[in-house]
mmCIF file of N, CA, C and O in Angstrom:
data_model
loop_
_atom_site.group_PDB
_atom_site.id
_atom_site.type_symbol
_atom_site.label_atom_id
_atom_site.label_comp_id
_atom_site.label_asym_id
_atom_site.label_seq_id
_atom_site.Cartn_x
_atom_site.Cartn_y
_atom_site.Cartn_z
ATOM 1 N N UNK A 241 118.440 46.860 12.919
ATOM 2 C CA UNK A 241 119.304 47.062 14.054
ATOM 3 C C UNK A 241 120.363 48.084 13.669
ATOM 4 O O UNK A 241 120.988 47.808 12.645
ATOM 5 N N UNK A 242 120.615 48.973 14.161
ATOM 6 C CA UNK A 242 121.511 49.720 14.037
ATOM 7 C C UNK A 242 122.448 49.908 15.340
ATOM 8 O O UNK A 242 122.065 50.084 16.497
ATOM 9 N N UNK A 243 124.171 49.801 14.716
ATOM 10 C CA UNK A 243 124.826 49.267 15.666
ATOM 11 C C UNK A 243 125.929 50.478 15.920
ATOM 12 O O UNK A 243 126.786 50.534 15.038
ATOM 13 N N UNK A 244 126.032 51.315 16.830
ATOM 14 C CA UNK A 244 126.962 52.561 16.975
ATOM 15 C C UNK A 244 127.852 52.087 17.510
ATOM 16 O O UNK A 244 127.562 51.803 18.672
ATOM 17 N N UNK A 245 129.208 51.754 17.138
ATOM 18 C CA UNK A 245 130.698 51.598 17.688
ATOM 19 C C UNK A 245 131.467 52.309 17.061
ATOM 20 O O UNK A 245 131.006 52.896 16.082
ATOM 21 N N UNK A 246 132.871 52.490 17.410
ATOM 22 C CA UNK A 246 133.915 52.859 16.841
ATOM 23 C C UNK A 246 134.942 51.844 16.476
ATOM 24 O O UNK A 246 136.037 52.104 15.979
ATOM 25 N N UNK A 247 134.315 50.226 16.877
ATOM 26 C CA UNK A 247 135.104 49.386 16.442
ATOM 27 C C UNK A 247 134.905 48.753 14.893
ATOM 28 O O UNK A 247 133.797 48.744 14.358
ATOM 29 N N UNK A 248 136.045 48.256 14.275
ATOM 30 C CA UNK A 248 135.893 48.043 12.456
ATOM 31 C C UNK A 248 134.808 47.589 12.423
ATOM 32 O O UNK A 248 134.243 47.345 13.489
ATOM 33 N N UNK A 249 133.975 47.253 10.805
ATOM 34 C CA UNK A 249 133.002 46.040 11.051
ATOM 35 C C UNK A 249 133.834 44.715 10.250
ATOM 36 O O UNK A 249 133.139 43.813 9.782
ATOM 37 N N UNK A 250 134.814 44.673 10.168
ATOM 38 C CA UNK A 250 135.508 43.471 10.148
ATOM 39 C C UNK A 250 135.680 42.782 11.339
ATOM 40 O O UNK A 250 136.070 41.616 11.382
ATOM 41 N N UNK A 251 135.362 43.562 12.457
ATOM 42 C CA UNK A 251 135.442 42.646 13.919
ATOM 43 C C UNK A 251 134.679 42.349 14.499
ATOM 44 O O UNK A 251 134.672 41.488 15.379
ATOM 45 N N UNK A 252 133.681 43.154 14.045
ATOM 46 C CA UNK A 252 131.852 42.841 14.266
ATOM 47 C C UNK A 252 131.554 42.099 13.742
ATOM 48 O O UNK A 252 130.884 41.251 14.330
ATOM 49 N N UNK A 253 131.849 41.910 12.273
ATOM 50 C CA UNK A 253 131.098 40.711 11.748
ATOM 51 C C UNK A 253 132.220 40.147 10.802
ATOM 52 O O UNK A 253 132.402 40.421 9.616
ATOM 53 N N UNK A 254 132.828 39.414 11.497
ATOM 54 C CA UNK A 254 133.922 38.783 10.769
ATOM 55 C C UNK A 254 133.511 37.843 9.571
ATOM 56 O O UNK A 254 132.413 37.297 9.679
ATOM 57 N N UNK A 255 134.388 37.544 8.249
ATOM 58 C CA UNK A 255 134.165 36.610 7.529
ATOM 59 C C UNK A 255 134.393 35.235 7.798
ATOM 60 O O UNK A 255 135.117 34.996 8.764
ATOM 61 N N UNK A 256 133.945 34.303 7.172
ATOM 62 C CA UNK A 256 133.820 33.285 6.928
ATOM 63 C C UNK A 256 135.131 32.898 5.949
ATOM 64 O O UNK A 256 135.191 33.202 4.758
ATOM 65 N N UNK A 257 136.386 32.013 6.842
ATOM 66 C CA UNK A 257 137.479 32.059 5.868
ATOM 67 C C UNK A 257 137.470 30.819 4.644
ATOM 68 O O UNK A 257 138.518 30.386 4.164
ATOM 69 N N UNK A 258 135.966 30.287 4.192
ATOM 70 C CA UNK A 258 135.550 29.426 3.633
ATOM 71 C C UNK A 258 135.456 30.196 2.235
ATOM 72 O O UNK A 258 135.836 29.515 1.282
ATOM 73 N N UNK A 259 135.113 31.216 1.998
ATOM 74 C CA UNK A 259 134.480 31.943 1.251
ATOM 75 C C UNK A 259 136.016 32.436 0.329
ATOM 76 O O UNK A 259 135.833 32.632 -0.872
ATOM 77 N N UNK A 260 137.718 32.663 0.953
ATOM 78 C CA UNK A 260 138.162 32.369 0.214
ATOM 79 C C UNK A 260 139.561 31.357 -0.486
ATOM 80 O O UNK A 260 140.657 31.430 -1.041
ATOM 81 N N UNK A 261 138.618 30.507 -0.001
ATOM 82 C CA UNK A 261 139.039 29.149 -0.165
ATOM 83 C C UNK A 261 139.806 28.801 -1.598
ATOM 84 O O UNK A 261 140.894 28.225 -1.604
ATOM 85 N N UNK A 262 139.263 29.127 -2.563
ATOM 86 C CA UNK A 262 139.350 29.011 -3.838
ATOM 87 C C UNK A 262 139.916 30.182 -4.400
ATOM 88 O O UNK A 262 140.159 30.070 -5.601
ATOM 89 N N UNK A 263 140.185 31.225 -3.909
ATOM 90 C CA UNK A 263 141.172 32.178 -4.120
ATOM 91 C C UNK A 263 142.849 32.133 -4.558
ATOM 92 O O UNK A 263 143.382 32.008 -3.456
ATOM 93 N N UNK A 264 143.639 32.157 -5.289
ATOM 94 C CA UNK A 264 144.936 32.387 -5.424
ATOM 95 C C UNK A 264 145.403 33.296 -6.212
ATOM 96 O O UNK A 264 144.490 33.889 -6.786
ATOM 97 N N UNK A 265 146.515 33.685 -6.504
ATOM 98 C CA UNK A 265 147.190 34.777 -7.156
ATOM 99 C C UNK A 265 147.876 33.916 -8.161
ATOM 100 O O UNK A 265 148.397 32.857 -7.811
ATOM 101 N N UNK A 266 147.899 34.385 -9.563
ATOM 102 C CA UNK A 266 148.022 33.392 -10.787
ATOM 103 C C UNK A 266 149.091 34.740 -11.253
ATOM 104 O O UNK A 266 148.953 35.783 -10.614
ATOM 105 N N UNK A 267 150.131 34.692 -12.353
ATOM 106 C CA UNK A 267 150.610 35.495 -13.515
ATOM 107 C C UNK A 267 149.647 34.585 -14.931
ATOM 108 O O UNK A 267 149.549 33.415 -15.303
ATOM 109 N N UNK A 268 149.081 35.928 -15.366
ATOM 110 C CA UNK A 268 148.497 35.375 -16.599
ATOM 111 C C UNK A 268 148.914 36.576 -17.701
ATOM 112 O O UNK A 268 148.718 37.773 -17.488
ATOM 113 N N UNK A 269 149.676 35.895 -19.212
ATOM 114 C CA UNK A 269 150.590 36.816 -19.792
ATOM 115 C C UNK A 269 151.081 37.971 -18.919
ATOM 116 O O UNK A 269 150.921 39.155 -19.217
ATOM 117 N N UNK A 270 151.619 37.582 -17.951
ATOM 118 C CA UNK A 270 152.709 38.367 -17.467
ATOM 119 C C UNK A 270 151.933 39.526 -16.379
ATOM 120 O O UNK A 270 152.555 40.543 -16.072
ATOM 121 N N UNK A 271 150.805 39.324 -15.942
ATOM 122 C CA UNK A 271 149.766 40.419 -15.533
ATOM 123 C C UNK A 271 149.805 39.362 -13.903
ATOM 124 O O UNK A 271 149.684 38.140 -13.998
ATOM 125 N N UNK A 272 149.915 39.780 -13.049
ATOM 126 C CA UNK A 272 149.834 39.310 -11.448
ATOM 127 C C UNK A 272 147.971 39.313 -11.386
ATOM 128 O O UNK A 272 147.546 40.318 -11.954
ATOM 129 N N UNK A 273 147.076 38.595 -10.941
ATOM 130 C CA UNK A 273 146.026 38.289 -10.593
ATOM 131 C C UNK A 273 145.498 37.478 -9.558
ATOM 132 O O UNK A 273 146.045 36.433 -9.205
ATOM 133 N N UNK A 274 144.154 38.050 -8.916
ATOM 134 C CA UNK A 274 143.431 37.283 -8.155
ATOM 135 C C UNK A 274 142.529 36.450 -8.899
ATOM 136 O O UNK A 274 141.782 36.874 -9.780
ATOM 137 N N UNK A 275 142.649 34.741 -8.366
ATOM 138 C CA UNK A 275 141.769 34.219 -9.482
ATOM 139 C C UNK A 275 141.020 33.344 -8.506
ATOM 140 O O UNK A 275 141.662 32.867 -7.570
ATOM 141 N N UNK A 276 139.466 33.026 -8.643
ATOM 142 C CA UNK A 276 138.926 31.771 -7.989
ATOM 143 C C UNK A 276 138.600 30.534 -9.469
ATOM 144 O O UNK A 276 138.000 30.631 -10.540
ATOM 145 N N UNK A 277 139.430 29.355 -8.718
ATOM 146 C CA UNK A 277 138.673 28.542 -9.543
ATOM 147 C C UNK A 277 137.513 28.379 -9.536
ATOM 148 O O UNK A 277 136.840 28.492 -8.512
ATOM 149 N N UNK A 278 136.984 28.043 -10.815
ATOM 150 C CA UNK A 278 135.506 27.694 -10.861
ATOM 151 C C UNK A 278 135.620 26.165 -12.215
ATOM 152 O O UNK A 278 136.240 26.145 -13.278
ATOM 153 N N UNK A 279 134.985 25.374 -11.745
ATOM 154 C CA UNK A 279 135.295 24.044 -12.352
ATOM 155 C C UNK A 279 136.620 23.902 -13.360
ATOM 156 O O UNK A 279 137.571 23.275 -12.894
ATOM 157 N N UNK A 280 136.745 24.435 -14.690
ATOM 158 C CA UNK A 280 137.766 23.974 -15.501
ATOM 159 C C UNK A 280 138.384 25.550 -15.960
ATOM 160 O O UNK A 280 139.236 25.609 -16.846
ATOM 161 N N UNK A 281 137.896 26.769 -15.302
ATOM 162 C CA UNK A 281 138.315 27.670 -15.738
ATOM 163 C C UNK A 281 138.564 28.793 -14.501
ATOM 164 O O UNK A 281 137.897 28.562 -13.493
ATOM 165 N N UNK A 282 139.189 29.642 -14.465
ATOM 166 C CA UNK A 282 139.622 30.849 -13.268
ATOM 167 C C UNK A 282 138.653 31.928 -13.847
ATOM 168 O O UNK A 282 138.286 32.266 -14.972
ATOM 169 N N UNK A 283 138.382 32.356 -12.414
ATOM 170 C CA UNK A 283 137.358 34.002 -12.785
ATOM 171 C C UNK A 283 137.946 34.352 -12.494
ATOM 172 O O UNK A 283 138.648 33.569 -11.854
ATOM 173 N N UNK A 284 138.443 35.730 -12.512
ATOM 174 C CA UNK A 284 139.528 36.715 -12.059
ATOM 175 C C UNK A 284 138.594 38.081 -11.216
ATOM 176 O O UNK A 284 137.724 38.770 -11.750
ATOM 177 N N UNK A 285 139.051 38.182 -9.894
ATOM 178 C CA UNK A 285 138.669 38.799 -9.161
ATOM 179 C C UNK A 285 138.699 40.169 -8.506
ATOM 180 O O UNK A 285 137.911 40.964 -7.992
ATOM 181 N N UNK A 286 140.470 40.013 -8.877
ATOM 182 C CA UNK A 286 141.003 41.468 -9.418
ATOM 183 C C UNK A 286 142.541 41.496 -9.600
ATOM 184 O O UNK A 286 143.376 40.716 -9.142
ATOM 185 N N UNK A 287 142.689 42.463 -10.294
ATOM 186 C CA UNK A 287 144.475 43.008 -11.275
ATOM 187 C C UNK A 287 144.983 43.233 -10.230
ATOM 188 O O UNK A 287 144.548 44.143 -9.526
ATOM 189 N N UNK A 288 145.963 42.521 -9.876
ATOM 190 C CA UNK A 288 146.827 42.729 -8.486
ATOM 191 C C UNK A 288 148.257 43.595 -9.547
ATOM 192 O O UNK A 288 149.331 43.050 -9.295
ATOM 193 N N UNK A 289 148.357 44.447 -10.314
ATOM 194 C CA UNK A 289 148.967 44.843 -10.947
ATOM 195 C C UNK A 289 149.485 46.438 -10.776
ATOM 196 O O UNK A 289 148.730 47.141 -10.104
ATOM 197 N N UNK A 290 150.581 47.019 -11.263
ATOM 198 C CA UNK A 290 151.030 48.670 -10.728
ATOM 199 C C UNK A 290 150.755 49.615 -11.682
ATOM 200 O O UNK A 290 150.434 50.803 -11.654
ATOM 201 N N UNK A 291 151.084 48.294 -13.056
ATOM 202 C CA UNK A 291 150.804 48.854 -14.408
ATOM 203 C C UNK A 291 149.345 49.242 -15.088
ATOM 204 O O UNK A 291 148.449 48.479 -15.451
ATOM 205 N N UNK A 292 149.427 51.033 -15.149
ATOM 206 C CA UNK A 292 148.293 50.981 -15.835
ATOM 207 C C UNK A 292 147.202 50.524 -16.884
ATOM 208 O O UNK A 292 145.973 50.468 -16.917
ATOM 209 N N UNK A 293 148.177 50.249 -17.660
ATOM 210 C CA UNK A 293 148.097 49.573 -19.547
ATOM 211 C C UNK A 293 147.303 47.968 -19.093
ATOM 212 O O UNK A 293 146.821 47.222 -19.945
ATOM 213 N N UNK A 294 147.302 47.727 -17.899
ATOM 214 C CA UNK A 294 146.983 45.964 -18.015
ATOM 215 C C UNK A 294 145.399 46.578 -17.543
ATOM 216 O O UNK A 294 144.417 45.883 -17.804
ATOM 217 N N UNK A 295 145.252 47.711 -16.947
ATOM 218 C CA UNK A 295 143.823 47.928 -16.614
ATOM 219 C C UNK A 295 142.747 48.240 -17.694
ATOM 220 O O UNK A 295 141.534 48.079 -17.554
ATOM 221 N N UNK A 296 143.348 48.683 -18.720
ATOM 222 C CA UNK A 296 142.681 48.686 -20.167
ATOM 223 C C UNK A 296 143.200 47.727 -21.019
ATOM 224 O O UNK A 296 143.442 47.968 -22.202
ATOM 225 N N UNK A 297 143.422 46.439 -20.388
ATOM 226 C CA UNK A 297 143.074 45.191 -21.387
ATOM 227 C C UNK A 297 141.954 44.726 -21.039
ATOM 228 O O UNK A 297 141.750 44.268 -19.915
ATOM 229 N N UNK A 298 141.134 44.782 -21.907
ATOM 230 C CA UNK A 298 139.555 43.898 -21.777
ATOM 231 C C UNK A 298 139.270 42.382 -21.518
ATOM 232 O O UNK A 298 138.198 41.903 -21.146
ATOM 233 N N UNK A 299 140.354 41.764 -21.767
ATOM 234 C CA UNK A 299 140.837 40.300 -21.667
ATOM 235 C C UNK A 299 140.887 39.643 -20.049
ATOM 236 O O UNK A 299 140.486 38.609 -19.514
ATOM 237 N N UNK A 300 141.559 40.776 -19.653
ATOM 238 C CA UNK A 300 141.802 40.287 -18.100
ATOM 239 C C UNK A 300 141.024 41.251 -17.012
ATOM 240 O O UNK A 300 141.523 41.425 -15.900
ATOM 241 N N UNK A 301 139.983 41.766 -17.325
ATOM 242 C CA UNK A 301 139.144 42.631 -16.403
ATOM 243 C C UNK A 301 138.398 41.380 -15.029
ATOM 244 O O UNK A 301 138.330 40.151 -15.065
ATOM 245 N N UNK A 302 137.981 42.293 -14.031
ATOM 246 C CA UNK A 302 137.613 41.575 -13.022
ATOM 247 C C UNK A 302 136.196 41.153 -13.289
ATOM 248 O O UNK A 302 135.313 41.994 -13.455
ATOM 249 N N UNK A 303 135.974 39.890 -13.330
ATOM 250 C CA UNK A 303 134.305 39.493 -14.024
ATOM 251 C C UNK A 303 134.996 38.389 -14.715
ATOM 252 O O UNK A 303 134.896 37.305 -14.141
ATOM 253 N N UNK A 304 135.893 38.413 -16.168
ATOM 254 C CA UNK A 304 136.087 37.547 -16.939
ATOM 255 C C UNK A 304 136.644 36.319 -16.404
ATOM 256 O O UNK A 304 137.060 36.130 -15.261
ATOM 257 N N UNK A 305 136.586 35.337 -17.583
ATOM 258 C CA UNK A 305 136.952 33.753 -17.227
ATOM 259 C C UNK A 305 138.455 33.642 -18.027
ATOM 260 O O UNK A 305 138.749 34.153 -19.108
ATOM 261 N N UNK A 306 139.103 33.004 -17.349
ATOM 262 C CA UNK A 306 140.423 32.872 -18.358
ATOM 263 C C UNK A 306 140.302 31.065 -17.944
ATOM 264 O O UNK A 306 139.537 30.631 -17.083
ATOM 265 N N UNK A 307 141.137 30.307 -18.686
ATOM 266 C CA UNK A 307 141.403 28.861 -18.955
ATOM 267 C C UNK A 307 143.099 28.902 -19.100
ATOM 268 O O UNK A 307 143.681 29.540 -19.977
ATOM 269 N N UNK A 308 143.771 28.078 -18.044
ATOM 270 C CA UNK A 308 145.003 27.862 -17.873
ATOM 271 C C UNK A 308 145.244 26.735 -18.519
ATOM 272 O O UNK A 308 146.381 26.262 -18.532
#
């Protein structure tokens, strides 16, 4: 199907506000983050950060698990 509008596709096909349920914003060593829990540990989703230097820490990249 191909769908020609000029309206967003955030309004076409809206999300599901289930999906981020498990989402919050954590400081981890001092670095602002998006984190979803996942059973006993946070995945981090992304560097809500201004500072460049925290984007080349390998520790807190978006993918990894951190434990609070």
């Amino acid at each position: 199907m191909i769908l020609y509008t000029v309206v967003p596709n955030d309004l076409v096909f809206p999300t599901d506000g289930s999906e981020f349920s498990g989402q919050m914003m954590m400081d981890y060593q001092g670095v602002p983050l998006l984190v979803q829990q996942e059973e006993n540990n946070y995945r981090i989703i992304r560097v809500m950060s201004s500072d460049p230097a925290h984007y080349l820490n390998d520790q807190i990249c978006p993918g990894e698990f951190i434990n609070n």
